[in-house]
Coordinates of C-alpha atoms in Angstrom, one line a residue:
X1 CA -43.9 116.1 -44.8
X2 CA -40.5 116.4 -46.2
X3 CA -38.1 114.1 -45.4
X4 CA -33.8 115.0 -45.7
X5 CA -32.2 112.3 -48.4
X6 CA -28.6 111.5 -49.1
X7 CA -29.3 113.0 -52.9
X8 CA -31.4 115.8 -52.3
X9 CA -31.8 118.7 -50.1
X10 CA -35.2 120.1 -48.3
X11 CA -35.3 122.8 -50.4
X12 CA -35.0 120.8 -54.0
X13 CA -37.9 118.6 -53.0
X14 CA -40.2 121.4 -52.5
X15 CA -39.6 123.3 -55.1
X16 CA -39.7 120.0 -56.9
X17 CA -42.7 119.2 -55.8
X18 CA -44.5 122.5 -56.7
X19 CA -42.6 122.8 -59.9
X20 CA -44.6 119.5 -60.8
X21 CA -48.2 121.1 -59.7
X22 CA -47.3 123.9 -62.0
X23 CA -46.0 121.9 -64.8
X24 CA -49.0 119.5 -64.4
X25 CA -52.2 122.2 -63.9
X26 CA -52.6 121.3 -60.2
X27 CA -51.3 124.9 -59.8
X28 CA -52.7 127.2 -63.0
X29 CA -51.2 130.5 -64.0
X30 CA -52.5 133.1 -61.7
X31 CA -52.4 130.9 -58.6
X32 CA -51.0 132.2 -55.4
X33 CA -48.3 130.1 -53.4
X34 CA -49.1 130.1 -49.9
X35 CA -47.0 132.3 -47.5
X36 CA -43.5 131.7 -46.7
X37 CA -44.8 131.2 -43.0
X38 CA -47.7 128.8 -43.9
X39 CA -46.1 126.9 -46.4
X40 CA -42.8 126.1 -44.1
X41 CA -45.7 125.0 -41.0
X42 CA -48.0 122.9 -43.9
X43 CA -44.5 121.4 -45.0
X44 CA -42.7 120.8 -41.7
X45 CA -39.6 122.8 -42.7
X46 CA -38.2 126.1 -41.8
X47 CA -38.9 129.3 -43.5
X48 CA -35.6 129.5 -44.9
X49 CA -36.3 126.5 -47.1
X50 CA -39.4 127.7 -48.1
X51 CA -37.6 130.9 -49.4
X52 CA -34.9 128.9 -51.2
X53 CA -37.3 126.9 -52.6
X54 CA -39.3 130.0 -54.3
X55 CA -35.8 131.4 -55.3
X56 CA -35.2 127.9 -57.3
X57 CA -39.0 128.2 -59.1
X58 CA -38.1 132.5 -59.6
X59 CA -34.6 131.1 -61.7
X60 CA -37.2 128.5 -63.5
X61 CA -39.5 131.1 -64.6
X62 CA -42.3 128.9 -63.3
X63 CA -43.7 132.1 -60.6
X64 CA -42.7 135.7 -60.1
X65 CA -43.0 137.6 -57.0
X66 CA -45.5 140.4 -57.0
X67 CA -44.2 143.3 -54.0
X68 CA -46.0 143.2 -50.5
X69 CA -48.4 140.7 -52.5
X70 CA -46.7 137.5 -52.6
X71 CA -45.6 134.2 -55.3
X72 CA -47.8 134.2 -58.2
X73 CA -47.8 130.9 -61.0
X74 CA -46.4 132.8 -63.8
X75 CA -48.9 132.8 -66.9
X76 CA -46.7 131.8 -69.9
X77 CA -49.3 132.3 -72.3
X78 CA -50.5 135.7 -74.2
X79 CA -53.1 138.3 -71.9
X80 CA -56.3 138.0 -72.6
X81 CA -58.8 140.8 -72.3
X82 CA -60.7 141.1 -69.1
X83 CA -58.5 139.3 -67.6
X84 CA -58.1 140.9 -64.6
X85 CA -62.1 140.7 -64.0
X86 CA -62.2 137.4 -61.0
X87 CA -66.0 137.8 -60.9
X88 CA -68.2 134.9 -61.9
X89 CA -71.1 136.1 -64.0
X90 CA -74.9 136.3 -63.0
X91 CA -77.4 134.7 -65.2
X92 CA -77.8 138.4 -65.6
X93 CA -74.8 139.7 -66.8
X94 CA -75.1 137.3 -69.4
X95 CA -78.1 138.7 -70.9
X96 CA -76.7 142.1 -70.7
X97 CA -73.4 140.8 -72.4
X98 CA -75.2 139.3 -75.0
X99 CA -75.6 141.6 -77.4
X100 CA -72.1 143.3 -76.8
X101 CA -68.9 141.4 -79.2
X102 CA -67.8 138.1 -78.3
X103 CA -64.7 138.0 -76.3
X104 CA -62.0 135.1 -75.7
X105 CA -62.2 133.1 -72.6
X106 CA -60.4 134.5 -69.6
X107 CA -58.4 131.1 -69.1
X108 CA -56.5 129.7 -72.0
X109 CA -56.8 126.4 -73.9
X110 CA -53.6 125.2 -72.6
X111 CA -54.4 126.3 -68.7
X112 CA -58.0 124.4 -69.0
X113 CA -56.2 121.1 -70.3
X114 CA -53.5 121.4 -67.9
X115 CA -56.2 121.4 -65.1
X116 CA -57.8 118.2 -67.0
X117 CA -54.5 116.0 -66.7
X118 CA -54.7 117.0 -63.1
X119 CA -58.1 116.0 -62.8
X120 CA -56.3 112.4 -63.6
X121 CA -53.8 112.3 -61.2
X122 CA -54.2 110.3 -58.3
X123 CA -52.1 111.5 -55.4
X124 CA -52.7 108.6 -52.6
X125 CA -54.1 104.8 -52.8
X126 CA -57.3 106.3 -51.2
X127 CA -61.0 106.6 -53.2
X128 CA -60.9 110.3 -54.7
X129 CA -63.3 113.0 -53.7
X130 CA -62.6 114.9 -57.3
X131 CA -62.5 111.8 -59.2
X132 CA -65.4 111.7 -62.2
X133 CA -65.6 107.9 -62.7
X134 CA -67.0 105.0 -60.3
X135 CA -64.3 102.4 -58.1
X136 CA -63.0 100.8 -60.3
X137 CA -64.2 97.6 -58.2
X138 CA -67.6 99.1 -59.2
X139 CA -67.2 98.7 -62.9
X140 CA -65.8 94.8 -62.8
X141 CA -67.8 92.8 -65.1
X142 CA -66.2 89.2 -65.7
X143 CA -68.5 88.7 -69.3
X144 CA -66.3 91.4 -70.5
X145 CA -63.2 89.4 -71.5
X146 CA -65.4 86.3 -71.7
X147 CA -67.2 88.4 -74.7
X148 CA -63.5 88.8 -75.7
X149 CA -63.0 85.1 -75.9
X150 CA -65.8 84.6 -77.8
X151 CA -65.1 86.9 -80.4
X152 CA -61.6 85.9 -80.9
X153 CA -62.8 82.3 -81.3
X154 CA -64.8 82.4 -84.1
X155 CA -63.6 82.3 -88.1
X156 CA -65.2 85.3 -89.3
X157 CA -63.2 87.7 -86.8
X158 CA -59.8 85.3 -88.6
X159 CA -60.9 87.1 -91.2
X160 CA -62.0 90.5 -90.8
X161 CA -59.2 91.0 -88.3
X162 CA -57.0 91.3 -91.5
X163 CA -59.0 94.4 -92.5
X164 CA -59.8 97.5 -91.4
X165 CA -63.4 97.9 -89.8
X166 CA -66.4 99.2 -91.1
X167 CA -66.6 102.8 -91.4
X168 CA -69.8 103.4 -89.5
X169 CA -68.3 100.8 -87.1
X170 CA -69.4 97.2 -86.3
X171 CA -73.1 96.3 -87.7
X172 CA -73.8 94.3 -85.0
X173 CA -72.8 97.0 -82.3
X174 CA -74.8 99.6 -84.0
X175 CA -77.9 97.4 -84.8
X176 CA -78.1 96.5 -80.8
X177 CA -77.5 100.4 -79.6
X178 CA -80.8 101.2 -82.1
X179 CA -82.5 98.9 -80.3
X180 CA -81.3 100.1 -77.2
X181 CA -82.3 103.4 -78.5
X182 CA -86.0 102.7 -79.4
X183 CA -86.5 101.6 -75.4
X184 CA -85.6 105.3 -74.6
X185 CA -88.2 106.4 -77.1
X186 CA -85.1 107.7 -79.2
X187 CA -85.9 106.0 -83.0
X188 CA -82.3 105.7 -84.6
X189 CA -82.0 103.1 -87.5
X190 CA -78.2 101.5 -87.3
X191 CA -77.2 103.7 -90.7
X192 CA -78.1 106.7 -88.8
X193 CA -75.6 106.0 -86.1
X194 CA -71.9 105.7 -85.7
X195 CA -69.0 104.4 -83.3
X196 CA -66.4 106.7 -82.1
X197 CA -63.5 106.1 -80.0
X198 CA -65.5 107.2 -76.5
X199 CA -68.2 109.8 -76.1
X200 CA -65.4 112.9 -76.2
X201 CA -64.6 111.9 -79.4
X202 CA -68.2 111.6 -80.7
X203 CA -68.2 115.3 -79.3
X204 CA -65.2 116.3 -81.2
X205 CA -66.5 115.0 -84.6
X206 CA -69.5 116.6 -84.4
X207 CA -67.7 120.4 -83.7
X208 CA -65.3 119.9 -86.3
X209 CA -68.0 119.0 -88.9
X210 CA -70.7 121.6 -87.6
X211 CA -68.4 124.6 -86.6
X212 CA -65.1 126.3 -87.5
X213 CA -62.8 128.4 -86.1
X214 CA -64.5 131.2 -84.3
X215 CA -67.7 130.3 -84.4
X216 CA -70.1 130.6 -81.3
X217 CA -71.3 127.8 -79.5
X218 CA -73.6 127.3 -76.7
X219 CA -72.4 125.1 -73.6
X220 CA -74.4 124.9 -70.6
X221 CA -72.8 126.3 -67.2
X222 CA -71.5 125.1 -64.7
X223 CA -70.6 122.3 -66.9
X224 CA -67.7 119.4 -68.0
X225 CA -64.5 121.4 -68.2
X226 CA -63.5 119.2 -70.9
X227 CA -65.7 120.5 -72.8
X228 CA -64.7 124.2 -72.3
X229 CA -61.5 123.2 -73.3
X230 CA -62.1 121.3 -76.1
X231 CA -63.9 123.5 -77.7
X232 CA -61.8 126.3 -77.0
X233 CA -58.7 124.5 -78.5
X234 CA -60.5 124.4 -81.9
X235 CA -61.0 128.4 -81.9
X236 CA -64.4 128.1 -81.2
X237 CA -66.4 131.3 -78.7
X238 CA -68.0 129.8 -75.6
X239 CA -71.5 131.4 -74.5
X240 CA -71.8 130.0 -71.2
X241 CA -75.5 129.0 -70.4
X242 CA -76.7 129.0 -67.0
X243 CA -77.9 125.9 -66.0
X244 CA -81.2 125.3 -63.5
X245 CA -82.8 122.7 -62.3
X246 CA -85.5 122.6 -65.5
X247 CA -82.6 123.1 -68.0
X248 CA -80.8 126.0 -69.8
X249 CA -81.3 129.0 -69.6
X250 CA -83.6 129.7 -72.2
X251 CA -83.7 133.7 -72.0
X252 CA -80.0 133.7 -72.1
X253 CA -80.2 131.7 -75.0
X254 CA -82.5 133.7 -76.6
X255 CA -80.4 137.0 -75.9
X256 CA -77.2 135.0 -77.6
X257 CA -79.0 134.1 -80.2
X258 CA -80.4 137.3 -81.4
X259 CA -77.1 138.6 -81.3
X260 CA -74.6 136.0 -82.5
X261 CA -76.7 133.5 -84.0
X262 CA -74.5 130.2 -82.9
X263 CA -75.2 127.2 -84.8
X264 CA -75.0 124.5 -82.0
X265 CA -75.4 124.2 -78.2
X266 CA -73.8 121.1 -76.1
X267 CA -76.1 119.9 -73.1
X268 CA -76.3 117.2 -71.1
X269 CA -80.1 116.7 -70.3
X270 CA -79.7 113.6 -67.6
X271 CA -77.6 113.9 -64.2
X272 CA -76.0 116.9 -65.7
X273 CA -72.6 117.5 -64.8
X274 CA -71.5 118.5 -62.1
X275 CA -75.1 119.5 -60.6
X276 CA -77.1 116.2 -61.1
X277 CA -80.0 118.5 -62.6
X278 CA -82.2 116.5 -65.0
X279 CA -84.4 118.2 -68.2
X280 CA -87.9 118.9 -67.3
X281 CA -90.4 118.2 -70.4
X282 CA -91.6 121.5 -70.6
X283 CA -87.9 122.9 -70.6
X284 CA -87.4 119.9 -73.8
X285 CA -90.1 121.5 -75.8
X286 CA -89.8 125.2 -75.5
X287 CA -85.5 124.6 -76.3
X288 CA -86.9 122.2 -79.3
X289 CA -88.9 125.8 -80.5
X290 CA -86.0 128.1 -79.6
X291 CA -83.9 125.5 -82.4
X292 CA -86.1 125.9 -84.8
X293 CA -86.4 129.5 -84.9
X294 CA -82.9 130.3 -84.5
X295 CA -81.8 127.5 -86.7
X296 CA -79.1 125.4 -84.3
X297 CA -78.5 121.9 -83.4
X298 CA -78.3 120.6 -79.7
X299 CA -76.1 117.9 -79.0
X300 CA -77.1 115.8 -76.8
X301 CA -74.4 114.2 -74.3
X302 CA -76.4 111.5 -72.6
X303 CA -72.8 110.4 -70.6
X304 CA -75.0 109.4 -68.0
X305 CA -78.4 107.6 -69.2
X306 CA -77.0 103.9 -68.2
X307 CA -78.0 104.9 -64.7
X308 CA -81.0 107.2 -65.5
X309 CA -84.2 106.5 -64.4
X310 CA -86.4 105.3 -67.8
X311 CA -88.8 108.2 -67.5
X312 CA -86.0 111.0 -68.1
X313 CA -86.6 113.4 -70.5
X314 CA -84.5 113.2 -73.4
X315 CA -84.7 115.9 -75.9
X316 CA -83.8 113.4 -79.0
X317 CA -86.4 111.6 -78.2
X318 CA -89.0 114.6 -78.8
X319 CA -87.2 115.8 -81.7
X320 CA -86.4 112.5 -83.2
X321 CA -83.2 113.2 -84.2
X322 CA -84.4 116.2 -86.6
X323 CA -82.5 119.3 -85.3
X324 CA -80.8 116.9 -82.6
X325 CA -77.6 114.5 -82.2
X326 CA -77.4 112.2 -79.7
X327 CA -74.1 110.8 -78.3
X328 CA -73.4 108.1 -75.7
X329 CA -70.7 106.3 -74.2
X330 CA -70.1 103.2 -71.7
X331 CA -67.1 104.8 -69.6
X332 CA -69.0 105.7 -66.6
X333 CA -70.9 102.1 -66.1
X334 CA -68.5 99.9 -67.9
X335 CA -64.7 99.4 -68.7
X336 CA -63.5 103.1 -69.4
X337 CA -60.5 102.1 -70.8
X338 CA -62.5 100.4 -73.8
X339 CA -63.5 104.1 -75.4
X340 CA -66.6 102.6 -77.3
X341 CA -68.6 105.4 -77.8
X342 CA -71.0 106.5 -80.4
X343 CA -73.2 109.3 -81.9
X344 CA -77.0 109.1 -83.7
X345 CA -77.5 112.1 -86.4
X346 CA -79.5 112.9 -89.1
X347 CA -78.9 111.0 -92.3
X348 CA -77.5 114.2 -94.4
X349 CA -75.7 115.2 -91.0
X350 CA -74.1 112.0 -90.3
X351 CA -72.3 111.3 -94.0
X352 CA -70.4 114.5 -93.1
X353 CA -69.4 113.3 -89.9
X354 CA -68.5 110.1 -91.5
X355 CA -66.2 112.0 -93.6
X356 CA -64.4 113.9 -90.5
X357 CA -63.9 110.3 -88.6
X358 CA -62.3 108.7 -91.5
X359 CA -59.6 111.3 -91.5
X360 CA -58.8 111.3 -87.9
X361 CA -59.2 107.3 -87.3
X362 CA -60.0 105.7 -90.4
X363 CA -62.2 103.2 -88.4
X364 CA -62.2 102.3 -84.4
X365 CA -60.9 99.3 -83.5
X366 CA -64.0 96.6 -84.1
X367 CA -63.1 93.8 -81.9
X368 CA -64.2 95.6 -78.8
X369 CA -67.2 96.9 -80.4
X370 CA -68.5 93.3 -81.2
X371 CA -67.7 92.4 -77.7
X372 CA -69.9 95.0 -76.5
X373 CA -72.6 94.1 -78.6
X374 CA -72.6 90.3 -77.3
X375 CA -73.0 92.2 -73.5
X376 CA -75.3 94.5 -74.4
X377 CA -77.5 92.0 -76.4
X378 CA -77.2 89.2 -73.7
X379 CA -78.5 91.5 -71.3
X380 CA -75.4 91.7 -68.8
X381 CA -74.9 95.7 -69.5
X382 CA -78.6 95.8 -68.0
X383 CA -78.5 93.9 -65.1
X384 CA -74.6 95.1 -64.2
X385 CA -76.1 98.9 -64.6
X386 CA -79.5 98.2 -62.2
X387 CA -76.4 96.6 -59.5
X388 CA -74.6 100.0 -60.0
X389 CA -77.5 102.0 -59.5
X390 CA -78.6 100.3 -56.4
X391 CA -75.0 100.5 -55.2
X392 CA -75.0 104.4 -55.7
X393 CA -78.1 105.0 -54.4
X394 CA -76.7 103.4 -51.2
X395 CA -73.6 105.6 -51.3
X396 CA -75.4 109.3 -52.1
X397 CA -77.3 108.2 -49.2
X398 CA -74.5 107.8 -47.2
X399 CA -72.6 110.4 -48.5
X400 CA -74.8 113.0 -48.1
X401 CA -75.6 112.8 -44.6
X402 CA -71.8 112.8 -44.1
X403 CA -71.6 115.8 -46.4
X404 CA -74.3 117.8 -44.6
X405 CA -72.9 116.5 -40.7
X406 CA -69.2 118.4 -41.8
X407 CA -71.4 121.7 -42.4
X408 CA -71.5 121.6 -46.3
X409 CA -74.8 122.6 -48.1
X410 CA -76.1 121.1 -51.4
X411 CA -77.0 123.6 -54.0
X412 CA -78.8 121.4 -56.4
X413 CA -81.1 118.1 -55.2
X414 CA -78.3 115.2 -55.0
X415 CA -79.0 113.2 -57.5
X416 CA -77.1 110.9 -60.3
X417 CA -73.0 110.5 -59.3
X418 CA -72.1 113.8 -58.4
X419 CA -73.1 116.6 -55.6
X420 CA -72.6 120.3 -56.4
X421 CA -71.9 121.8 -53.0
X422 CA -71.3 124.8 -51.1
X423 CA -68.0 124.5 -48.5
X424 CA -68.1 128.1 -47.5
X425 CA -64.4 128.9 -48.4
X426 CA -62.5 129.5 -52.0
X427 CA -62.3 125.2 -53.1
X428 CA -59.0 126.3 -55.0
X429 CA -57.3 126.8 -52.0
X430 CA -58.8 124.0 -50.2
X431 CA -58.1 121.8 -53.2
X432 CA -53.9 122.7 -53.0
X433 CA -54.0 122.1 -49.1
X434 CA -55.8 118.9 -49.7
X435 CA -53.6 117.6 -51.9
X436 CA -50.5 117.8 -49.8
X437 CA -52.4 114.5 -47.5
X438 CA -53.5 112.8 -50.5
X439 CA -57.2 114.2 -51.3
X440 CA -57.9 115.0 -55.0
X441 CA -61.1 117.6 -55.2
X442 CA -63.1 119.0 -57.8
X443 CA -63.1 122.8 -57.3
X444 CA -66.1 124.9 -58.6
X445 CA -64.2 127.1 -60.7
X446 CA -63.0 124.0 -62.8
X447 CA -66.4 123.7 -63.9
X448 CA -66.8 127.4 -65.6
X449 CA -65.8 128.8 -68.6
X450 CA -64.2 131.8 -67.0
X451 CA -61.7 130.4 -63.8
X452 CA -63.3 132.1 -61.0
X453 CA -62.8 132.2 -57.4
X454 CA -65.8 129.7 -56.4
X455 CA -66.8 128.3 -52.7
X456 CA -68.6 125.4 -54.3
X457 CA -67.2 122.1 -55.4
X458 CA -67.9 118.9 -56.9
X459 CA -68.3 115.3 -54.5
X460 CA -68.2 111.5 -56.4
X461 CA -70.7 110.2 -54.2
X462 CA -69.4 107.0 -54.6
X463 CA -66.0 107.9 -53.5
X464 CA -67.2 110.2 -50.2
X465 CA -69.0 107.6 -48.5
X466 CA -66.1 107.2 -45.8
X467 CA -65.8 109.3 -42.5
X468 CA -62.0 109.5 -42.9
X469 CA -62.5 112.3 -45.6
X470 CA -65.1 114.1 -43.8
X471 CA -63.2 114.5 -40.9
X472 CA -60.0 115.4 -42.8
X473 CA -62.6 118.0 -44.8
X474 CA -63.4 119.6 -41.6
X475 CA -60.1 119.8 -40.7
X476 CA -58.6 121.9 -43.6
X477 CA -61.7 124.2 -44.3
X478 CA -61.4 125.4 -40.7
X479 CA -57.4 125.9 -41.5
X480 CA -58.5 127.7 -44.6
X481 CA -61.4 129.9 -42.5
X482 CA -58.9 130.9 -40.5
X483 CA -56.5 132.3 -42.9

């Protein structure tokens, strides 16, 4: 609630504090502010301020009223076409859309980032429903700075810490993740891999050495909205690609194909994002086929594979890093704030990709790479993984029996970090009335190309394991049922 202060009035801290949701993503262009009368009984003031308050964000430019309609986010940012279509489309609709000419996303680059740096921000001490990374309690490994330590100590870092690093990255790093790699049945020598500074920028380098602006590319959906906007930001066309519990959507694939012949599709084969779905072997082989006849790489974004099970299906293992490109990361089991990641290509594929990292980065910084190694190679990266995957399975177990008690229904078999599920009311709204008591969620439309009204949303097992947010949950989607 809003408190009276000696410096400002009622009305500048709430239009304050929505001018910051705007300016931050938390509200995107197109939202709707909630009614004078609702927003003066969720804030505890009277509906004078609230009126003030949207008279102060009108002189700002920040929303415009629309007649008998209400306060709209104003949309700074040039119409797009079809924008005024809110429906999500069917698996369907995306065959039949296919063939017609490929059109810009509804939401713009800058809208899909702005709801990424939201996606960051923490708005109470309390574990975040939303949130895509494990407690950070979860994550504490204390061979991490003694790896540090070590390296440090010795005299050949004296030396090379006068230099730049290698351009491939560290030799050691890279010789332990090919090892690492052969126990997945993925066989990638150390020359035919390469560090990046965390897995999205393993991602980035391989876009801006496979594609250019305009080109098509193929990204699974629902999927990473980072992703979405990435690519977006370059100039490059998203063909969203249903995503089912086998794998893509091969028809739909087949359909783009035909008629815009993209050169790459991004997938995540293991605890996909935000479903939990996993690649089925038959799924692997027949997408394997579909690249080779329609000549396009799949990248392979195996975020997750630290706490996979070792039977998953990975498609770079059946390909063997022919048509495919494997990239991997340590963020989501291990010290995100290191951004070690690191890509496997083929030979021909990775000197280009070489090229496009020395102009962004030169190298990436090599001490932490080597400390890696020494954890990775001294097996405390395996044993601190099987404690985190233990400790998850605990939590989704916990989590969703809480989930399913406050009436919510799982779309997709939880599995992995994340549940995909079905609240019954639009998550956009519930998100903004969570927020005000501290709740950070992931609503379903974040997770498509196209920003559409969605009743589904995404839950961080590990963070929803308490009864506190349940109950608070319940409390809100009733408000929201109810208008």
């Amino acid at each position: 609630m809003l408190t009276r202060t000696p410096t400002q009035t009622l009305t500048e801290q709430l239009a304050g504090r929505l001018a910051e949701r705007v300016r931050s993503g938390l509200l995107v262009p197109g939202a709707r502010l909630p009614s004078v009368r609702e927003c003066a009984r969720q804030q505890g003031v009277s509906p004078h301020t609230v009126v003030a308050a949207y008279d102060l964000l009108l002189a700002q430019g920040l929303v415009e009223a629309q007649r008998q309609r209400g306060f709209f986010v104003r949309d700074s940012g040039p119409k797009r076409p079809g924008a005024g279509d809110t429906g999500r489309p069917s698996a369907t609709k995306n065959i039949a859309e296919a063939a017609q000419p490929l059109r810009p996303l509804h939401a713009s680059p800058m809208q899909a980032t702005a709801l990424i740096r939201g996606m960051f921000h923490t708005p109470s001490g309390r574990a975040q429903p939303g949130s895509g990374v494990m407690p950070p309690d979860w994550l504490d490994l204390p061979a991490l700075p003694a790896a540090v330590r070590k390296v440090v100590a010795s005299a050949a870092w004296a030396r090379s810490a006068l230099q730049y690093g290698e351009p491939l990255g560290d030799a050691g790093l890279r010789d332990v993740l090919s090892r690492r790699l052969a126990q997945i049945g993925i066989e990638a020598p150390p020359a035919q891999i390469m560090t990046t500074v965390g897995a999205t920028h393993a991602l980035d380098i391989v876009s801006r050495t496979l594609l250019k602006a305009g080109d098509p590319v193929m990204v699974e959906e629902p999927g990473w909205s980072v992703e979405f906007a990435r690519l977006a930001s370059l100039g490059m066309r998203v063909l969203p690609v249903p995503r089912n519990a086998a794998g893509p959507d091969l028809e739909v694939m087949a359909r783009y194909c035909e008629a815009h012949a993209p050169r790459l599709f991004v997938s995540v084969s293991v605890f996909h994002n935000p479903t939990g779905y996993c690649l089925s072997p038959g799924s692997a082989h027949r997408l394997l086929e579909l690249s080779a006849k329609h000549d396009f790489h799949i990248v392979e974004d195996d975020t997750y594979g630290h706490i996979a099970p070792e039977h998953a299906t990975r498609v770079t293992a059946l390909d063997g890093l022919r048509r495919t490109l494997y990239v991997g990361g340590f963020a989501k089991i291990l010290a995100p704030n290191w951004r070690i990641g690191f890509l496997a290509a083929p030979p021909d594929l990775l000197e280009r990709m070489l090229d496009t990292k020395l102009l962004a980065t030169l190298t990436t910084p090599s001490l932490l790479e080597k400390a890696m190694a020494i954890c990775i190679e001294q097996g405390q990266l395996r044993r601190h993984a099987q404690r985190v995957r233990v400790r998850l399975d605990t939590a989704r177990s916990r989590s969703v029996k809480l989930a399913q008690a406050a009436g919510c229904r799982f779309v997709a078999e939880p599995m992995g970090i994340f549940g995909w599920v079905d609240t019954g009311v639009d998550t956009d709204i519930l998100a903004q009335r969570m927020l005000d008591d501290g709740w950070l969620l992931a609503p379903g439309a974040l997770f498509h190309a196209t920003r559409a009204p969605s009743t589904l949303m995404r839950i961080n097992f590990a963070n929803t394991q308490e009864a506190e947010f349940w109950r608070a949950f319940e409390k809100m989607r009733d408000a929201v049922r109810g208008g």
